[in-house]
Coordinates of C-alpha atoms in Angstrom, one line a residue:
Chain A
X234 CA 38.1 42.0 33.3
X235 CA 37.7 40.8 29.7
X236 CA 37.3 44.3 28.4
X237 CA 39.3 47.5 29.2
X238 CA 38.7 50.8 27.4
X239 CA 41.5 53.3 27.8
X240 CA 41.1 56.9 26.6
X241 CA 44.3 59.0 26.3
X242 CA 44.4 62.2 24.2
X243 CA 45.8 61.5 20.7
X244 CA 48.6 64.0 21.4
X245 CA 49.7 65.6 24.7
X246 CA 51.9 68.6 25.3
X247 CA 55.2 68.2 27.1
X248 CA 54.9 69.1 30.8
X249 CA 51.1 69.8 30.6
X250 CA 48.8 67.5 32.6
X251 CA 46.5 65.3 30.5
X252 CA 43.6 63.2 31.5
X253 CA 43.5 59.4 31.3
X254 CA 40.1 57.8 31.4
X255 CA 39.6 54.0 31.9
X256 CA 36.6 51.7 31.9
X257 CA 37.1 48.1 33.1
X258 CA 34.4 45.4 32.8
X259 CA 34.3 43.7 36.2
X260 CA 31.4 42.6 38.4
X261 CA 33.0 44.2 41.5
X262 CA 31.0 41.8 43.7
X263 CA 31.0 43.4 47.2
X264 CA 30.8 40.2 49.3
X265 CA 27.8 41.6 51.0
X266 CA 25.2 40.0 48.9
X267 CA 23.5 36.6 49.0
X268 CA 22.2 34.5 46.2
X269 CA 18.7 33.1 45.8
X270 CA 19.6 30.1 48.0
X271 CA 20.8 32.4 50.8
X272 CA 24.5 31.6 50.3
X273 CA 26.9 34.5 50.6
X274 CA 28.4 35.5 47.2
X275 CA 32.1 35.7 47.7
X276 CA 33.8 39.1 47.3
X277 CA 35.3 39.6 43.9
X278 CA 36.6 43.1 43.3
X279 CA 39.6 44.7 41.6
X280 CA 41.7 45.3 44.7
X281 CA 44.8 46.9 43.3
X282 CA 45.6 49.2 40.4
X283 CA 49.0 50.4 39.1
X284 CA 49.6 52.9 36.3
X285 CA 53.2 53.3 35.0
X286 CA 54.5 55.5 32.3
X287 CA 57.7 54.1 30.8
X288 CA 58.5 52.3 34.0
X289 CA 57.8 55.3 36.2
X290 CA 55.0 55.1 38.7
X291 CA 52.1 57.4 37.9
X292 CA 49.4 56.1 40.2
X293 CA 49.0 53.2 42.6
X294 CA 45.7 52.5 44.3
X295 CA 44.1 50.0 46.6
X296 CA 40.4 49.4 45.9
X297 CA 37.7 48.4 48.4
X298 CA 34.1 47.3 48.1
X299 CA 31.5 50.0 47.3
X300 CA 33.0 50.7 44.0
X301 CA 30.4 50.0 41.3
X302 CA 30.5 47.3 38.7
X303 CA 32.4 48.2 35.5
X304 CA 34.4 51.0 37.3
X305 CA 35.4 54.2 35.6
X306 CA 38.8 55.6 36.6
X307 CA 40.1 59.0 35.7
X308 CA 43.3 60.7 36.7
X309 CA 45.9 63.1 35.3
X310 CA 49.5 62.6 34.4
X311 CA 52.4 64.7 33.0
X312 CA 54.7 63.4 30.3
X313 CA 58.1 64.8 29.3
X314 CA 58.5 62.5 26.3
X315 CA 56.4 60.0 24.3
X316 CA 56.1 56.6 26.0
X317 CA 54.0 53.6 26.9
X318 CA 51.4 53.8 29.6
X319 CA 51.0 50.4 31.4
X320 CA 48.0 49.7 33.5
X321 CA 47.8 46.7 35.8
X322 CA 44.6 45.5 37.6
X323 CA 44.6 42.8 40.2
X324 CA 41.4 41.2 41.4
X325 CA 40.4 39.0 44.3
X326 CA 40.8 35.8 42.2
X327 CA 44.4 36.8 41.7
X328 CA 43.9 37.5 38.0
X329 CA 46.2 40.3 36.8
X330 CA 45.2 42.1 33.7
X331 CA 47.7 44.4 32.0
X332 CA 46.9 46.9 29.3
X333 CA 49.0 49.4 27.5
X334 CA 48.4 52.6 25.6
X335 CA 50.7 54.9 23.7
X336 CA 51.3 58.4 25.0
X337 CA 52.5 60.7 22.2
X338 CA 54.1 64.0 23.1
X339 CA 53.9 66.5 20.3
Chain B
X9 CA 8.8 100.7 38.6
X10 CA 7.4 101.1 35.1
X11 CA 10.9 100.6 33.6
X12 CA 11.3 97.4 35.7
X13 CA 7.9 96.1 34.6
X14 CA 8.6 96.7 30.9
X15 CA 12.1 95.2 31.3
X16 CA 10.6 92.1 32.9
X17 CA 8.1 91.9 30.1
X18 CA 10.8 92.2 27.5
X19 CA 12.8 89.5 29.2
X20 CA 9.8 87.2 29.3
X21 CA 9.1 87.9 25.6
X22 CA 12.8 87.2 24.8
X23 CA 12.9 83.9 26.7
X24 CA 9.6 82.8 25.0
X25 CA 11.2 83.7 21.6
X26 CA 14.4 81.8 22.1
X27 CA 12.9 78.7 23.7
X28 CA 12.5 76.0 21.0
X29 CA 9.0 74.8 20.0
X30 CA 7.9 72.9 23.0
X31 CA 8.4 69.2 22.6
X32 CA 6.2 67.7 25.2
X33 CA 7.9 64.3 25.0
X34 CA 10.8 63.8 27.3
X35 CA 13.3 61.0 26.9
X36 CA 14.7 59.2 29.9
X37 CA 17.8 61.3 29.4
X38 CA 15.8 64.6 30.1
X39 CA 14.6 63.1 33.4
X40 CA 18.0 61.8 34.5
X41 CA 20.4 63.6 36.9
X42 CA 23.2 65.7 35.5
X43 CA 25.7 63.1 36.6
X44 CA 23.9 60.3 34.7
X45 CA 23.6 62.6 31.6
X46 CA 27.3 63.3 31.9
X47 CA 28.0 59.5 31.8
X48 CA 26.0 59.1 28.7
X49 CA 27.5 62.2 27.0
X50 CA 31.1 61.0 27.3
X51 CA 31.8 57.9 25.3
X52 CA 34.9 57.4 27.3
X53 CA 32.9 57.3 30.5
X54 CA 29.8 55.5 29.3
X55 CA 30.1 51.9 30.5
X56 CA 27.9 50.7 27.7
X57 CA 30.9 51.1 25.4
X58 CA 32.4 48.0 27.0
X59 CA 29.6 46.1 25.3
X60 CA 30.0 48.1 22.1
X61 CA 33.7 47.0 22.1
X62 CA 32.7 43.4 22.6
X63 CA 30.1 43.8 19.8
X64 CA 32.9 45.0 17.4
X65 CA 34.9 41.8 18.1
X66 CA 31.8 39.6 17.6
X67 CA 30.9 41.4 14.4
X68 CA 34.4 40.8 12.9
X69 CA 34.1 37.1 13.9
X70 CA 30.5 36.3 12.8
X71 CA 28.8 39.1 10.8
X72 CA 31.6 40.6 8.7
X73 CA 31.4 37.8 6.1
X74 CA 28.0 38.9 4.9
X75 CA 27.5 42.5 6.2
X76 CA 31.0 43.9 5.6
X77 CA 32.9 45.9 8.1
X78 CA 31.1 47.2 11.2
X79 CA 29.4 50.6 10.5
X80 CA 27.3 49.6 7.5
X81 CA 24.0 49.6 9.3
X82 CA 23.4 53.3 9.8
X83 CA 19.8 54.0 10.4
X84 CA 18.8 50.4 10.6
X85 CA 18.1 50.2 14.3
X86 CA 15.9 53.4 14.1
X87 CA 13.4 51.4 11.9
X88 CA 12.9 48.5 14.3
X89 CA 10.7 46.8 15.3
X90 CA 10.2 45.8 11.7
X91 CA 7.7 43.5 9.9
X92 CA 9.4 40.5 8.3
X93 CA 7.2 39.3 5.4
X94 CA 9.2 36.1 5.0
X95 CA 8.6 35.0 8.6
X96 CA 5.3 36.9 8.6
X97 CA 5.9 38.4 12.0
X98 CA 7.1 41.6 13.6
X99 CA 10.7 41.5 14.8
X100 CA 12.6 43.5 17.3
X101 CA 16.2 44.2 16.5
X102 CA 17.3 41.5 19.0
X103 CA 14.9 39.0 17.4
X104 CA 16.3 39.9 14.0
X105 CA 19.9 39.3 15.2
X106 CA 18.9 35.9 16.6
X107 CA 17.0 35.1 13.4
X108 CA 20.0 36.0 11.3
X109 CA 22.1 33.6 13.5
X110 CA 19.8 30.6 13.4
X111 CA 18.4 30.9 9.9
X112 CA 21.3 32.2 7.9
X113 CA 24.4 31.2 9.9
X114 CA 23.0 27.9 11.3
X115 CA 24.4 29.0 14.7
X116 CA 22.7 28.4 18.0
X117 CA 20.3 31.1 19.1
X118 CA 21.4 33.6 21.8
X119 CA 19.4 33.6 25.0
X120 CA 17.5 36.9 25.2
X121 CA 19.7 38.2 28.0
X122 CA 23.0 36.9 26.5
X123 CA 25.8 39.5 26.8
X124 CA 26.7 38.9 23.2
X125 CA 23.2 39.7 22.0
X126 CA 23.4 42.9 24.0
X127 CA 26.8 43.7 22.6
X128 CA 25.7 43.2 19.0
X129 CA 22.4 45.2 19.4
X130 CA 24.4 48.0 21.1
X131 CA 26.8 48.1 18.2
X132 CA 24.0 48.2 15.6
X133 CA 22.0 50.7 17.7
X134 CA 25.0 53.0 18.1
X135 CA 25.2 53.4 14.3
X136 CA 21.7 55.1 14.4
X137 CA 22.6 57.4 17.3
X138 CA 21.2 60.9 16.7
X139 CA 18.8 59.8 14.0
X140 CA 15.1 60.1 14.5
X141 CA 13.2 57.0 15.5
X142 CA 11.3 55.9 12.5
X143 CA 9.4 52.6 12.9
X144 CA 6.7 51.8 10.4
X145 CA 3.3 52.1 12.1
X146 CA 2.2 48.7 10.8
X147 CA -1.1 47.2 11.7
X148 CA -2.4 45.1 13.3
X149 CA 0.7 45.1 15.5
X150 CA 0.5 48.8 16.4
X151 CA -3.1 48.5 17.7
X152 CA -2.1 45.4 19.6
X153 CA 0.8 47.2 21.2
X154 CA -1.3 50.2 22.1
X155 CA -4.0 47.9 23.6
X156 CA -1.3 46.3 25.7
X157 CA 0.0 49.7 26.8
X158 CA -3.5 50.8 27.9
X159 CA -4.8 47.6 29.4
X160 CA -4.9 47.3 33.2
X161 CA -2.8 44.2 34.1
X162 CA -1.4 42.4 37.1
X163 CA -2.5 42.2 40.7
X164 CA -1.9 45.9 41.0
X165 CA -4.3 46.4 38.1
X166 CA -2.2 49.1 36.5
X167 CA -1.7 49.9 32.8
X168 CA 1.5 51.2 31.3
X169 CA -0.3 54.4 30.5
X170 CA -1.4 55.1 34.1
X171 CA 2.2 55.5 35.2
X172 CA 4.0 56.6 32.0
X173 CA 1.4 59.0 30.7
X174 CA -1.0 60.1 33.4
X175 CA 1.6 60.1 36.2
X176 CA 4.8 60.8 34.2
X177 CA 7.0 63.3 35.9
X178 CA 5.7 62.4 39.4
X179 CA 7.7 60.3 41.8
X180 CA 7.6 56.6 42.5
X181 CA 9.6 55.6 45.5
X182 CA 12.1 58.4 45.1
X183 CA 12.5 58.1 41.3
X184 CA 11.0 60.2 38.6
X185 CA 8.5 58.3 36.6
X186 CA 9.6 58.7 33.0
X187 CA 7.3 59.1 30.0
X188 CA 8.5 55.7 28.8
X189 CA 10.1 56.6 25.5
X190 CA 12.4 53.7 24.6
X191 CA 15.0 55.9 22.8
X192 CA 18.2 54.4 24.2
X193 CA 18.0 50.6 24.3
X194 CA 20.0 48.5 24.9
X195 CA 21.0 50.8 27.7
X196 CA 23.3 50.6 30.7
X197 CA 21.2 50.9 33.8
X198 CA 22.9 51.9 37.0
X199 CA 20.3 49.9 39.0
X200 CA 21.3 46.8 37.1
X201 CA 25.0 47.5 37.2
X202 CA 24.9 46.3 33.6
X203 CA 23.4 46.4 30.2
X204 CA 19.9 45.5 29.4
X205 CA 17.5 45.3 26.5
X206 CA 14.1 47.0 26.2
X207 CA 12.5 43.6 27.0
X208 CA 14.4 43.5 30.3
X209 CA 13.0 46.9 31.1
X210 CA 9.5 45.8 30.2
X211 CA 9.8 42.7 32.3
X212 CA 10.8 45.0 35.2
X213 CA 7.5 46.9 34.9
X214 CA 5.5 43.7 34.4
X215 CA 7.0 42.3 37.5
X216 CA 6.4 45.6 39.3
X217 CA 2.7 45.5 38.7
X218 CA 2.7 41.7 39.4
X219 CA 1.5 40.8 36.0
X220 CA 2.3 37.6 34.0
X221 CA 5.5 38.3 32.1
X222 CA 5.3 37.7 28.4
X223 CA 8.1 35.8 26.8
X224 CA 11.0 37.7 25.1
X225 CA 10.2 36.3 21.7
X226 CA 6.4 36.7 22.1
X227 CA 4.2 38.7 19.7
X228 CA 3.3 40.8 22.7
X229 CA 6.9 41.9 23.4
X230 CA 7.3 42.9 19.7
X231 CA 3.9 44.7 19.5
X232 CA 4.5 46.7 22.7
X233 CA 8.0 47.6 21.4
X234 CA 6.5 48.8 18.1
X235 CA 3.9 50.9 19.9
X236 CA 6.6 52.5 22.0
X237 CA 8.7 53.1 18.9
X238 CA 5.9 54.8 17.0
X239 CA 4.9 56.8 20.1
X240 CA 8.5 58.1 20.2
X241 CA 8.7 58.6 16.5
X242 CA 11.0 61.5 15.6
X243 CA 12.8 61.4 18.9
X244 CA 16.5 60.9 18.6
X245 CA 18.1 57.5 19.1
X246 CA 20.4 57.6 22.1
X247 CA 21.7 54.0 22.0
X248 CA 23.6 53.1 24.1
X249 CA 22.0 55.3 26.8
X250 CA 22.8 55.4 30.5
X251 CA 19.7 55.3 32.8
X252 CA 19.5 55.5 36.6

C-alpha cells in the first residue's frame, strides 16, 4: 500500500452525488497460490476499507479474496459543505494506511 | 424494391466515404475488450498510474538535478530504441535510464524488472503519449531485428512473424493474437497483475515457443525492439497502456 491515487472532482455541487475513484497499490495475494517450492503463499489482502467525509461515514466495506492486485474502487457520495475525505485501508498484515483528499463544494 | 436498393447503395457509399483511410495496423488496444480499453482511457482507473506516481517521486529525487522538473522529455520515448554513438550501441529507453544511472550518477544499476525502472520509463513514456512512434531505422540493427522477427526459433520452431503477422487476429487459447505493435510499453498487463516492460513481453513469447531467452541488455533485445518500433512507425504512443 505504498501508493494510493485518489480522484475527486475539483469542485462538487452541494447535494449532487459525485464520483470518487481510488487506485491502491497492493498485491492482494489470495492465499490460494503456492510458490516455486510448493509452499503456500500466505493470504495478504486489504480486508477492510472505510471512507469518512468530515467524520461522517460514507462507505465501509469488507474485502475478500478474488479482488485483483492494485484494486480500483469507485463509489458516489453527496456533500453539503466542503470537507476532508478520509480513506482508511487495513490489510492482513495489520497495516493501516490512511489517505485524505479535499472535497470542495462550490 | 428499387428505392430500397438505391438507399442501401447510398448508405454503403456513405459509410465508405466516412470511414478513415484504412490503417491495416492494429495496436493491442484495438484488439482489447471494451472493459480493458476503458481502463486505459481513464487515467484515474489505469493502474499503471500507480507506477507513474512512483516515477514522479523518483524523478524529483534522482533526475531533477540534471533534467529539470518532470515533463521535459516530451517526444523522447517515441524515438527509442536509439543509437548511442558514445557507447557505440543501440539502447532501449530502459537501457538508457540504467546507463544514465551508472555512468552519470555513479549509482548502482536497476535490475531489468525493478519496479523503479518501470516507474521511470512509464513516466518518460507518458510524456510522449499520443505522439507518433518515430525510431530511426538505423542499420545494421534494423536488419538484425527483422531477422530475429522472421527466424524460426525454439522447440516449437516458430517465428514472431508466424503468429503476429500471418496469424494475427486469429485466436490462441482463447486470446486474440495481436499484431505485435509495441505502442504502449511499459504496460500494465492484467495477466501479470502488474507492470512490465517490452522485454518482459518478449521473454513471454520466447518462453512460449520454448526458445533460449536472450538477456535484457543484449543486442538482440535492443535490435528486436528497434525493428518493432520501426514496424509500428507513425502509430501513436499509448504508454502506459493496459493489456489483457
